[in-house]
Coordinates of C-alpha atoms in Angstrom, one line a residue:
X1 CA 89.7 -32.3 37.7
X2 CA 91.2 -34.2 40.7
X3 CA 91.6 -38.0 40.6
X4 CA 94.2 -40.4 42.0
X5 CA 94.3 -42.5 38.8
X6 CA 95.1 -40.7 35.4
X7 CA 92.4 -40.8 32.8
X8 CA 92.5 -40.3 29.0
X9 CA 89.8 -39.8 26.4
X10 CA 90.1 -41.2 22.9
X11 CA 87.7 -41.2 20.0
X12 CA 86.9 -43.2 16.9
X13 CA 86.9 -41.6 13.5
X14 CA 83.2 -40.5 13.2
X15 CA 82.7 -39.4 16.8
X16 CA 85.7 -37.1 17.1
X17 CA 83.5 -34.0 16.8
X18 CA 81.8 -34.9 20.0
X19 CA 84.9 -36.2 21.8
X20 CA 86.6 -32.9 21.2
X21 CA 83.7 -31.1 22.8
X22 CA 83.7 -33.5 25.8
X23 CA 87.5 -32.9 26.2
X24 CA 87.0 -29.1 26.1
X25 CA 84.4 -29.4 28.9
X26 CA 86.8 -31.6 30.9
X27 CA 89.7 -29.3 30.3
X28 CA 91.9 -32.1 28.9
X29 CA 93.4 -33.0 25.5
X30 CA 91.9 -35.7 23.3
X31 CA 94.2 -38.6 23.2
X32 CA 96.2 -39.6 20.2
X33 CA 95.4 -42.8 18.4
X34 CA 95.7 -44.0 14.8
X35 CA 93.1 -45.9 12.7
X36 CA 95.0 -47.4 9.8
X37 CA 93.1 -48.5 6.7
X38 CA 94.3 -51.2 4.3
X39 CA 93.5 -51.6 0.6
X40 CA 90.9 -54.3 1.2
X41 CA 88.9 -52.2 3.6
X42 CA 90.3 -53.8 6.8
X43 CA 91.6 -51.4 9.5
X44 CA 93.5 -51.5 12.7
X45 CA 93.6 -49.3 15.9
X46 CA 96.7 -48.3 17.8
X47 CA 97.4 -45.8 20.7
X48 CA 100.1 -43.3 20.0
X49 CA 100.7 -42.7 23.7
X50 CA 101.0 -44.8 26.9
X51 CA 97.8 -45.7 28.6
X52 CA 99.2 -48.2 31.1
X53 CA 97.4 -47.9 34.4
X54 CA 94.9 -45.3 33.1
X55 CA 91.2 -45.0 33.1
X56 CA 90.5 -45.0 29.3
X57 CA 87.3 -43.5 28.0
X58 CA 86.5 -44.4 24.4
X59 CA 83.9 -42.1 22.7
X60 CA 82.2 -43.8 19.7
X61 CA 78.6 -44.0 18.7
X62 CA 77.7 -47.1 16.8
X63 CA 75.5 -45.6 14.1
X64 CA 75.7 -46.9 10.5
X65 CA 77.9 -48.1 9.0
X66 CA 79.1 -51.1 11.0
X67 CA 82.7 -49.8 10.7
X68 CA 82.0 -47.5 13.7
X69 CA 81.2 -50.6 15.9
X70 CA 84.2 -52.4 14.6
X71 CA 86.4 -49.4 15.3
X72 CA 85.2 -49.4 18.9
X73 CA 85.8 -53.1 19.3
X74 CA 89.4 -52.8 18.0
X75 CA 90.0 -49.7 20.3
X76 CA 88.8 -51.7 23.3
X77 CA 91.0 -54.7 22.4
X78 CA 94.0 -52.5 21.9
X79 CA 93.4 -50.7 25.2
X80 CA 93.2 -54.0 27.0
X81 CA 96.4 -55.2 25.5
X82 CA 98.1 -51.9 26.4
X83 CA 97.4 -52.5 30.1
X84 CA 94.7 -49.9 30.7
X85 CA 93.4 -50.0 34.3
X86 CA 89.8 -49.7 33.1
X87 CA 88.1 -49.3 29.7
X88 CA 84.9 -47.3 29.6
X89 CA 82.9 -47.3 26.3
X90 CA 81.2 -44.0 25.9
X91 CA 78.5 -44.7 23.4
X92 CA 76.1 -41.8 23.0
X93 CA 74.0 -43.6 20.4
X94 CA 73.8 -47.4 21.0
X95 CA 73.0 -48.9 17.6
X96 CA 71.0 -52.1 17.0
X97 CA 68.9 -51.1 20.1
X98 CA 65.7 -51.6 18.2
X99 CA 66.5 -55.3 18.0
X100 CA 65.9 -55.9 21.7
X101 CA 63.6 -59.0 21.6
X102 CA 62.2 -61.6 19.3
X103 CA 59.2 -59.9 17.8
X104 CA 58.7 -62.7 15.2
X105 CA 60.2 -66.2 14.7
X106 CA 63.8 -66.8 13.6
X107 CA 65.2 -63.3 14.1
X108 CA 68.4 -62.2 15.9
X109 CA 68.4 -60.1 19.0
X110 CA 71.0 -57.6 17.8
X111 CA 71.2 -55.5 21.0
X112 CA 72.2 -58.6 23.0
X113 CA 74.8 -59.5 20.4
X114 CA 76.4 -56.1 20.5
X115 CA 76.4 -56.2 24.4
X116 CA 78.2 -59.5 24.2
X117 CA 80.7 -58.2 21.7
X118 CA 81.6 -55.2 23.8
X119 CA 81.9 -57.3 27.0
X120 CA 84.1 -59.9 25.3
X121 CA 86.3 -57.2 23.8
X122 CA 87.0 -56.0 27.4
X123 CA 84.9 -53.0 28.5
X124 CA 84.7 -52.3 32.3
X125 CA 81.7 -50.0 32.0
X126 CA 79.3 -48.5 29.5
X127 CA 78.1 -44.9 29.4
X128 CA 75.2 -44.4 27.0
X129 CA 72.2 -42.2 26.5
X130 CA 68.5 -42.8 25.8
X131 CA 68.5 -46.5 24.9
X132 CA 65.6 -47.5 22.7
X133 CA 64.6 -50.0 25.4
X134 CA 65.6 -49.7 29.0
X135 CA 66.0 -53.4 29.5
X136 CA 69.1 -53.4 27.2
X137 CA 71.0 -52.4 30.4
X138 CA 70.4 -55.9 31.6
X139 CA 72.1 -57.4 28.6
X140 CA 75.4 -56.3 30.1
X141 CA 77.3 -57.9 33.0
X142 CA 79.3 -54.7 33.6
X143 CA 77.9 -51.4 35.1
X144 CA 75.8 -49.3 32.7
X145 CA 75.4 -45.6 33.2
X146 CA 72.2 -44.8 31.3
X147 CA 72.0 -41.0 30.7
X148 CA 68.9 -39.1 29.5
X149 CA 68.9 -36.3 27.0
X150 CA 66.1 -34.7 29.1
X151 CA 68.8 -33.0 31.0
X152 CA 69.5 -30.9 27.9
X153 CA 66.0 -30.8 26.4
X154 CA 64.1 -29.7 29.6
X155 CA 65.6 -26.2 29.6
X156 CA 65.1 -25.7 25.9
X157 CA 61.4 -26.7 26.2
X158 CA 60.9 -24.2 29.0
X159 CA 62.6 -21.5 26.9
X160 CA 60.0 -21.9 24.2
X161 CA 57.3 -20.5 26.5
X162 CA 54.5 -22.3 24.7
X163 CA 51.2 -21.1 26.1
X164 CA 49.1 -24.3 25.5
X165 CA 51.8 -27.0 25.6
X166 CA 50.8 -30.6 25.3
X167 CA 53.2 -33.6 25.0
X168 CA 52.6 -36.3 22.4
X169 CA 54.2 -39.7 21.7
X170 CA 54.4 -40.8 18.0
X171 CA 53.6 -44.4 19.0
X172 CA 52.4 -46.5 21.9
X173 CA 55.9 -47.7 22.6
X174 CA 57.1 -44.2 23.6
X175 CA 54.3 -43.7 26.1
X176 CA 56.5 -44.1 29.2
X177 CA 59.0 -41.5 27.9
X178 CA 56.4 -39.0 26.9
X179 CA 54.5 -39.5 30.2
X180 CA 57.7 -38.6 32.1
X181 CA 58.0 -35.3 30.3
X182 CA 54.3 -34.5 30.7
X183 CA 54.5 -35.2 34.4
X184 CA 57.7 -33.1 34.8
X185 CA 56.2 -30.2 32.9
X186 CA 52.8 -30.6 34.4
X187 CA 51.0 -30.7 31.1
X188 CA 48.6 -33.1 29.4
X189 CA 49.6 -35.9 26.9
X190 CA 48.2 -37.5 23.8
X191 CA 49.2 -40.7 22.0
X192 CA 49.5 -41.5 18.3
X193 CA 48.4 -45.0 17.5
X194 CA 50.0 -46.4 14.3
X195 CA 49.9 -49.7 12.4
X196 CA 52.7 -50.8 10.2
X197 CA 52.7 -53.0 7.1
X198 CA 56.4 -53.5 7.4
X199 CA 59.5 -51.7 8.9
X200 CA 59.5 -47.9 8.1
X201 CA 56.1 -48.1 6.4
X202 CA 52.9 -46.9 8.2
X203 CA 49.5 -48.1 7.0
X204 CA 47.3 -46.2 9.5
X205 CA 47.7 -43.6 12.2
X206 CA 45.2 -41.9 14.6
X207 CA 45.4 -39.7 17.6
X208 CA 44.2 -40.7 21.0
X209 CA 43.3 -37.4 22.8
X210 CA 42.5 -33.8 21.9
X211 CA 45.0 -31.4 20.3
X212 CA 42.7 -28.7 19.0
X213 CA 44.1 -25.2 20.0
X214 CA 47.2 -26.8 21.6
X215 CA 51.0 -26.4 21.0
X216 CA 52.1 -30.0 20.5
X217 CA 55.6 -31.3 21.4
X218 CA 56.3 -34.8 20.1
X219 CA 58.8 -36.8 22.2
X220 CA 60.8 -39.6 20.6
X221 CA 64.2 -41.3 21.0
X222 CA 65.2 -42.0 17.4
X223 CA 64.2 -40.4 14.1
X224 CA 65.2 -42.7 11.2
X225 CA 63.2 -42.0 8.0
X226 CA 61.0 -39.4 9.7
X227 CA 57.9 -40.9 8.3
X228 CA 56.2 -41.4 11.6
X229 CA 57.2 -38.0 13.0
X230 CA 56.1 -36.0 9.9
X231 CA 52.8 -37.9 9.5
X232 CA 52.0 -37.4 13.1
X233 CA 52.7 -33.7 12.9
X234 CA 50.6 -33.2 9.8
X235 CA 47.7 -35.2 11.3
X236 CA 47.8 -33.1 14.5
X237 CA 47.7 -29.8 12.5
X238 CA 44.8 -31.2 10.5
X239 CA 43.0 -31.8 13.8
X240 CA 43.4 -28.2 14.9
X241 CA 46.7 -28.0 16.7
X242 CA 48.2 -24.5 16.8
X243 CA 51.8 -25.7 16.2
X244 CA 53.7 -29.0 16.3
X245 CA 57.4 -29.4 17.3
X246 CA 59.4 -32.5 18.0
X247 CA 62.4 -33.5 20.0
X248 CA 64.4 -36.7 19.6
X249 CA 67.6 -37.9 21.1
X250 CA 69.2 -39.5 18.1
X251 CA 69.3 -38.1 14.5
X252 CA 69.7 -41.3 12.4
X253 CA 67.9 -39.3 9.6
X254 CA 68.1 -41.8 6.7
X255 CA 67.1 -40.5 3.4
X256 CA 64.6 -39.0 2.6
X257 CA 64.1 -37.9 6.3
X258 CA 65.5 -34.3 5.9
X259 CA 63.3 -33.7 2.9
X260 CA 60.2 -35.0 4.7
X261 CA 60.9 -32.7 7.7
X262 CA 61.3 -29.7 5.4
X263 CA 58.0 -30.4 3.6
X264 CA 56.1 -31.3 6.8
X265 CA 54.0 -29.1 9.1
X266 CA 56.7 -29.4 11.8
X267 CA 57.7 -26.0 13.1
X268 CA 60.9 -27.3 14.5
X269 CA 62.8 -30.6 15.1
X270 CA 65.4 -30.7 17.9
X271 CA 68.1 -33.3 18.2
X272 CA 71.2 -33.9 20.3
X273 CA 74.6 -34.3 18.7
X274 CA 74.9 -38.0 19.6
X275 CA 75.1 -38.7 15.9
X276 CA 76.6 -36.2 13.5
X277 CA 74.0 -34.4 11.3
X278 CA 75.6 -32.8 8.3
X279 CA 72.6 -31.9 6.1
X280 CA 71.1 -28.4 6.1
X281 CA 67.6 -27.7 7.3
X282 CA 66.1 -24.5 8.7
X283 CA 63.7 -26.6 10.8
X284 CA 66.4 -28.7 12.6
X285 CA 68.2 -27.6 15.7
X286 CA 71.0 -29.5 17.4
X287 CA 71.8 -29.3 21.1
X288 CA 75.0 -30.7 22.5
X289 CA 75.3 -33.4 25.1
X290 CA 79.0 -33.0 25.5
X291 CA 78.9 -31.3 28.9
X292 CA 76.6 -34.0 30.3
X293 CA 79.0 -36.8 29.1
X294 CA 82.0 -34.8 30.5
X295 CA 80.3 -34.5 33.9
X296 CA 79.5 -38.3 33.8
X297 CA 83.2 -39.1 33.0
X298 CA 84.4 -36.9 35.9
X299 CA 81.9 -38.5 38.3
X300 CA 83.0 -42.0 37.2
X301 CA 86.7 -41.2 37.8
X302 CA 85.9 -39.7 41.2
X303 CA 83.4 -42.5 42.2
X304 CA 80.6 -40.0 42.5
X305 CA 76.8 -40.5 41.9
X306 CA 75.5 -39.9 38.4
X307 CA 71.8 -40.1 39.2
X308 CA 71.7 -36.5 40.2
X309 CA 72.2 -35.7 36.5
X310 CA 68.8 -37.1 35.7
X311 CA 66.2 -34.4 35.2
X312 CA 63.3 -36.6 33.9

């Protein structure tokens, strides 16, 4: 890789698995840093090598627990105080993204708060993937490179060679995302309409469209408890679908999500490795986005366009 200014890649504790893959793709070594924990649960971040005048890329998804976010903030602050030329937060999974607006009185807008925290800590740029809401990019006053997992998923979908493929969205909010896949693959689309009593609890679901005799592919960005996804899959099979698969960018997979997937009619559930998935399930397949992020880092260093990476 050729660049006039040196770059270094570092990682927080829980995203090291992905950072190592990114560095392998870039042909560089993962930088050395130390996260030191104290008896009361407090921790500090320090770089074990000089980063003065370097482009510093910090790989850390902000999935639960909040320690991952705090690690990232301390890493950013330490890099700023160590005279890094630029600090780029590489956040494959941007947590709190579901809190992007006031959907009822007297609630916080978590996504905006996290954007403020990252900016105040000192990032020069954010690289992230499949935000829950596109408008979150506008919460930042620094450049945001918003990548799409479709660059990885598209080839896998084609390799399935499903004869009667139809795209589905598990809720009305994902219509735009599912529509983009349907248009790219030149196949029809159906919508699942759901009503919630409260968060993570569905009171009613129905399908808008015809799935009888079709091979359904549900498109989503996040799977948390898997209640929506598995209920949609079972409902489609009950209405005559040949098979139901699902792809989702981020595997939050809070309990009892894995059990629900195993017990559902889903033939397969495909994720990226933006969040580590350690549980075992024969129905779950994980595709890596390391090469896509490595390519983005290289393009940022060389001031090249990233938009050509977008497939859908």
